[in-house]
Coordinates of C-alpha atoms in Angstrom, one line a residue:
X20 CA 22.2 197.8 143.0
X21 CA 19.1 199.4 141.5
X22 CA 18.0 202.2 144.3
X23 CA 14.8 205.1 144.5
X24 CA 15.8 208.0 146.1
X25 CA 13.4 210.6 146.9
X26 CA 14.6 214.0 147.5
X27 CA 17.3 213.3 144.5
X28 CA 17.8 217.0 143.4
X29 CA 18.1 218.5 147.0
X30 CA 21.6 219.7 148.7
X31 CA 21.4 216.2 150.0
X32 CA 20.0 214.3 148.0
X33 CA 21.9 215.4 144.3
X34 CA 24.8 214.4 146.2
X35 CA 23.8 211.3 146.9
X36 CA 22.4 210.6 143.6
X37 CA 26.4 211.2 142.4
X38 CA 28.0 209.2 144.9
X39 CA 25.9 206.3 144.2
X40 CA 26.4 206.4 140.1
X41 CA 29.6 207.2 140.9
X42 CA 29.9 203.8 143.0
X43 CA 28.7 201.7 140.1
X44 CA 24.6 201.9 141.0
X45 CA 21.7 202.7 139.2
X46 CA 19.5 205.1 140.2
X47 CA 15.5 205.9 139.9
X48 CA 14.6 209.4 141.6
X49 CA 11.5 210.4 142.0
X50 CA 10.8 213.9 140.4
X51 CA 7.8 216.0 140.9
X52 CA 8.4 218.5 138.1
X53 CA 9.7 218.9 134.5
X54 CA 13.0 220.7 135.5
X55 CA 13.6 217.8 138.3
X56 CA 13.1 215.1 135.8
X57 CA 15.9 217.0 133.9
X58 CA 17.9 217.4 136.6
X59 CA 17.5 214.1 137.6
X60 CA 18.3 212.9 133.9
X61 CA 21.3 214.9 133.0
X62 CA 22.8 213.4 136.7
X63 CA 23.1 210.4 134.9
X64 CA 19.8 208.7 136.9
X65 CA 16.0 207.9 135.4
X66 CA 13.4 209.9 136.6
X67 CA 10.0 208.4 138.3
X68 CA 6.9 211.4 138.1
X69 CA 5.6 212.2 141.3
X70 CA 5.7 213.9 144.6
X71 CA 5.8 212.5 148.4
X72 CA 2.2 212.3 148.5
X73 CA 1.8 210.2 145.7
X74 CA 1.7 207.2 148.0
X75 CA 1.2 204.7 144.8
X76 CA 4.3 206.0 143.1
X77 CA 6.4 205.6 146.0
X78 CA 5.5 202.3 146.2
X79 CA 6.1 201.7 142.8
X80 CA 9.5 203.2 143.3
X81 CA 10.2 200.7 145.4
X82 CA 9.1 198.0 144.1
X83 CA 10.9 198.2 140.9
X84 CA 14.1 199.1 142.6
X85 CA 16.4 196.8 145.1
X86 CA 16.8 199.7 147.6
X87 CA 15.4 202.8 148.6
X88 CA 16.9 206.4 150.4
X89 CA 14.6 208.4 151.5
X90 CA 15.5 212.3 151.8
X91 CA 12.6 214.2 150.5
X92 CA 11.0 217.0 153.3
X93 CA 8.7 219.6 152.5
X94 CA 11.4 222.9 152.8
X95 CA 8.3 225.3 154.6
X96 CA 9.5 226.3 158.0
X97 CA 7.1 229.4 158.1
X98 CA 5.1 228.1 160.3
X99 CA 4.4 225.6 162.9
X100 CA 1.2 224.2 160.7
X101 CA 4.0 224.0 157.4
X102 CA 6.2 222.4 159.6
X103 CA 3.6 220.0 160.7
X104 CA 1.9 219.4 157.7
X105 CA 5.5 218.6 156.3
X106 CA 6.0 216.0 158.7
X107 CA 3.0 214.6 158.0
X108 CA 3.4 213.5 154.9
X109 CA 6.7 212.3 155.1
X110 CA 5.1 210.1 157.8
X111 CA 2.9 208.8 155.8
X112 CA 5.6 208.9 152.6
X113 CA 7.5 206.2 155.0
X114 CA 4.7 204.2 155.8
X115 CA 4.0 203.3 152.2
X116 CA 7.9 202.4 151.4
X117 CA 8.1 200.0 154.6
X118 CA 5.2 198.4 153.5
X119 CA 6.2 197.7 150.0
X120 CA 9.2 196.6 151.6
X121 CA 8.0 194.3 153.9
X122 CA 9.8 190.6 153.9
X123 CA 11.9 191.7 151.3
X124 CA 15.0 192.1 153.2
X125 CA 15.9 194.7 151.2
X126 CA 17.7 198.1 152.7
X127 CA 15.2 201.3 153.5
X128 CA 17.5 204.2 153.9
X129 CA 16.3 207.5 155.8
X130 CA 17.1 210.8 156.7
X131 CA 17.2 211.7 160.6
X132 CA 18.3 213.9 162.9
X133 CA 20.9 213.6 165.8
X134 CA 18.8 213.9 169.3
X135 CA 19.1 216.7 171.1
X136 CA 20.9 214.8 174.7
X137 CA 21.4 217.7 177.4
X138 CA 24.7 218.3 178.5
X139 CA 26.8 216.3 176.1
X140 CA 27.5 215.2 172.8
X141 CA 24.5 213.0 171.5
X142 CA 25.9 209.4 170.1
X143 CA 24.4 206.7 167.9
X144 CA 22.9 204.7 171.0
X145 CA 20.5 207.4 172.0
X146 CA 17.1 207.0 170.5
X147 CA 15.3 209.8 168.5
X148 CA 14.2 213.2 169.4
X149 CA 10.0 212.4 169.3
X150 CA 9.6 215.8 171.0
X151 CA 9.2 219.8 169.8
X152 CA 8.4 221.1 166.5
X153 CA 9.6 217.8 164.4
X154 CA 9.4 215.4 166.6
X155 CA 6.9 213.8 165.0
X156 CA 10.0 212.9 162.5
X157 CA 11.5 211.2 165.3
X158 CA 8.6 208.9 165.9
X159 CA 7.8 208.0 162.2
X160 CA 12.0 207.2 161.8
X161 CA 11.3 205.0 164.6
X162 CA 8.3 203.1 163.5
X163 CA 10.5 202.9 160.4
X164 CA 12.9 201.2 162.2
X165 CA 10.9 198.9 163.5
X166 CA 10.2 197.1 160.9
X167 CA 13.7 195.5 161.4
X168 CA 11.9 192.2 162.8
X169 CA 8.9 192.3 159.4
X170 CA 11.9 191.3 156.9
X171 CA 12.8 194.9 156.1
X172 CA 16.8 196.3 156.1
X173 CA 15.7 199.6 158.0
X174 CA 18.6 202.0 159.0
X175 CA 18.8 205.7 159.4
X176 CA 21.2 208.2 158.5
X177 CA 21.1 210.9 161.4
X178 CA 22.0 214.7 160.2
X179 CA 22.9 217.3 161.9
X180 CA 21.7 220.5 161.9
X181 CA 23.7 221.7 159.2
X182 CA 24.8 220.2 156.1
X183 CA 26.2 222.5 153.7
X184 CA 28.1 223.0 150.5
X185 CA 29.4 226.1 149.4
X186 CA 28.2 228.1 152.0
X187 CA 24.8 227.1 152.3
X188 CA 22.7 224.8 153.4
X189 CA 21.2 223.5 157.2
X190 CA 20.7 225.6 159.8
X191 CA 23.2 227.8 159.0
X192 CA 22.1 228.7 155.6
X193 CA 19.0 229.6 157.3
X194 CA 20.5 231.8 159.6
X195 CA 22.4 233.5 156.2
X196 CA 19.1 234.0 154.7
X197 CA 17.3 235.6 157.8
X198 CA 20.6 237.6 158.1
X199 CA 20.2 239.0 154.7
X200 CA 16.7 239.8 155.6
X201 CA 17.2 241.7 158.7
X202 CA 20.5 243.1 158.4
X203 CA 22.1 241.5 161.4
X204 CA 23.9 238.3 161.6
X205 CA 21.9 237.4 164.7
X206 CA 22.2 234.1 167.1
X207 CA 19.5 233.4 169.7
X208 CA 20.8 233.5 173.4
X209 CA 24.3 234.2 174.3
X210 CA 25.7 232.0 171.2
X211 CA 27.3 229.5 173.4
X212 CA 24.8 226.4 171.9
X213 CA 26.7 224.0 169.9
X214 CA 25.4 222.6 166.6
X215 CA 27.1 220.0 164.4
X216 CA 27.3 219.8 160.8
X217 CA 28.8 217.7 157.9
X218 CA 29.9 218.7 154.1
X219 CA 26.6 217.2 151.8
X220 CA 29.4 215.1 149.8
X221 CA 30.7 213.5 153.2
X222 CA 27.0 212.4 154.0
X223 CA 26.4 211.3 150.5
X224 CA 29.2 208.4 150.9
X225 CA 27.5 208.2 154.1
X226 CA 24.0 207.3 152.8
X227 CA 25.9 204.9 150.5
X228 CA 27.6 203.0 153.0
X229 CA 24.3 202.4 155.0
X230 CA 22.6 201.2 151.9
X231 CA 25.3 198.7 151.2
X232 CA 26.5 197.5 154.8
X233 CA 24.2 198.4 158.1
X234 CA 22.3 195.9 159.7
X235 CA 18.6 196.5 160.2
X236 CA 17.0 198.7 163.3
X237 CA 20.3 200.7 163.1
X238 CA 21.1 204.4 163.3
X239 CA 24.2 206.4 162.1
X240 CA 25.8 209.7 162.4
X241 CA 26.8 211.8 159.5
X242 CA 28.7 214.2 161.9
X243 CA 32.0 215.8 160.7
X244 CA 32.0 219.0 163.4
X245 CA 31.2 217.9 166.3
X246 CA 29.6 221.5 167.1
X247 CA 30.0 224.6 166.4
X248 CA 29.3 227.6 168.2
X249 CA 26.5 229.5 166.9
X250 CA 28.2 232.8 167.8
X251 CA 31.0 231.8 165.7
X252 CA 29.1 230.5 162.6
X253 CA 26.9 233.8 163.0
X254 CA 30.4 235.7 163.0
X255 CA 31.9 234.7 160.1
X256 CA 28.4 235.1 158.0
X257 CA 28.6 238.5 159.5
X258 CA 32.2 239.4 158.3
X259 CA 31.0 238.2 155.1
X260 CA 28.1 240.1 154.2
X261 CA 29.6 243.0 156.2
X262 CA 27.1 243.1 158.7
X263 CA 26.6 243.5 162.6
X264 CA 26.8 240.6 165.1
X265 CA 24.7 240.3 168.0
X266 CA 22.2 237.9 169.6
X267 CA 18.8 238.2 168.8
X268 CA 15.2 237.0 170.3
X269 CA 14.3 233.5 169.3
X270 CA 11.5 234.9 167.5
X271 CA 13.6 235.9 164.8
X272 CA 14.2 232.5 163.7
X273 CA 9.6 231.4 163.7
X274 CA 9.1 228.3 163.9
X275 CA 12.6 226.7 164.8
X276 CA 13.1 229.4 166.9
X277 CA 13.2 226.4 170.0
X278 CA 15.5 224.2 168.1
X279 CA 17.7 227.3 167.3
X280 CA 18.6 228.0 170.9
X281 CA 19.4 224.7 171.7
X282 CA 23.0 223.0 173.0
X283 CA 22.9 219.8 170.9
X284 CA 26.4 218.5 169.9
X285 CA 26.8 215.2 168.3
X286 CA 29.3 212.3 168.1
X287 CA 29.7 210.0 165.2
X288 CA 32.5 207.8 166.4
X289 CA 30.9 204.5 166.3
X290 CA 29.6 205.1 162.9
X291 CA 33.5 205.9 161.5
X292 CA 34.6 202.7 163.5
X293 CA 31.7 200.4 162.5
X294 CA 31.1 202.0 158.9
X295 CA 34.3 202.8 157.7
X296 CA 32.9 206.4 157.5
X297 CA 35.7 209.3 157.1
X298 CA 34.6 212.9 156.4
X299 CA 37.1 214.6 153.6
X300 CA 35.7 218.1 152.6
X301 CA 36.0 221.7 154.2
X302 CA 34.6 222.1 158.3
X303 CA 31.4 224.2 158.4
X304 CA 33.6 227.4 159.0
X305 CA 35.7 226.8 156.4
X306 CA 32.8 226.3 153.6
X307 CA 30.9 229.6 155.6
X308 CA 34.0 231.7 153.6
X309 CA 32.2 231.1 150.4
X310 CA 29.2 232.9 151.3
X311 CA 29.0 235.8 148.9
X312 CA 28.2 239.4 150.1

């Protein structure tokens, strides 16, 4: 199959790019500079110019192509206008693939994120998070979705909070970076708050699977750790960068200070059972160990 991915040269998205060359695709990625096009190139993929906002290359990416993943996000969590304009645009990214889509029955891929479901583990059957500082990623996945019954093969790929490689990436990157900053491997709250997380080359087979088998209007998982404690992912980037441990006011973290302090655990087992899905690499704590003081 012939597929345009967006995002192709993110954690996320290079991975992906791999697994599906690697599974005897084609891939065009869209690129938005010179050294993505080369990136994108020297993967083994062909590079299409442009950015999310470039609404008539997306479609054009899609057009010429037999599927589309979609895992491009504006990276800007500074503020709550980044955030918003970020989610803005991927909105409106999304509209402009369904529609090129439309009656084609071909598979539309997307990124998501598990929903936050008080008091337990969330699971596949629990609709999006449309609420808080992304939500609005929540309502655009869902429209997405929707488009199930207009002739489109619409799933999406859930992540949680952190998907990493090497030591970095998600959430937990994040808190690396901000402990770097500020001297203190810090956690919001008492630490207790659970967050899951997957290795980026588990999800990638992930995203491949969905592109090849799931029905339309469906949601998946990619959920290796079922969740973490944030106290114990803040201790081990501590003991690695040799700094103090300690909880820390949710401002610390801006913008996703309210998502930081949340209990928000995650279950993938329908999507193993249905899917065929098996996660392989290191657990989240194991992959913190090569952060590098």
């Amino acid at each position: 199959m012939r597929v345009f991915v967006t995002g192709g040269t993110g954690l996320i998205g290079s991975a992906v790019v791999a697994e599906l060359l690697g599974s005897g695709h084609t891939v065009l990625a869209l690129a938005r500079s010179d050294a993505s096009a080369l990136a994108v190139e020297a993967a083994g993929a062909e590079a299409l110019r442009g950015s999310l906002t470039d609404l008539d290359v997306l479609r054009a990416g899609a057009a010429q192509t037999e599927g589309v993943i979609h895992l491009a996000f504006g990276n800007d969590f500074s503020s709550p206008d980044a955030v918003a304009k970020a989610v803005a645009e991927e909105t409106a990214a999304l509209q402009a693939l369904g529609e090129e889509l439309l009656g084609s029955d071909r598979p539309l891929v997307t990124v998501s994120g598990t929903p936050n479901t008080p008091g337990r583990a969330s699971t596949e059957a629990d609709p999006a998070s449309t609420e808080g500082p992304v939500g609005g990623r929540g309502r655009a996945v869902t429209a997405m979705l929707g488009l199930a019954s207009r002739g489109v093969r619409s799933t999406a790929v859930r992540m949680p909070r952190t998907v990493h490689n090497q030591g970095d990436g998600g959430f937990a990157g994040l808190l690396t970076n901000i402990a770097r900053r500020t001297g203190v491997a810090g956690y919001p709250g008492d630490g207790a708050q659970r967050w899951p997380a997957v290795h980026a080359l588990d999800a990638a087979v992930l995203f491949r699977l969905a592109l090849e088998q799931a029905e339309a209007g469906t949601s998946w998982h990619a959920v290796a750790d079922e969740g973490d404690k944030v106290s114990d992912i803040a201790a081990v980037i501590g003991r690695r960068l040799g700094l103090p441990v300690e909880s820390v006011p949710a401002e610390t973290f801006g913008a996703l200070g309210p998502i930081f302090a949340a209990d928000q655990p995650s279950s993938s087992t329908h999507t193993r059972q249905v899917l065929g899905w098996e996660p392989k690499h290191l657990s989240l704590l194991e992959d913190l160990e090569n952060i590098q003081p």
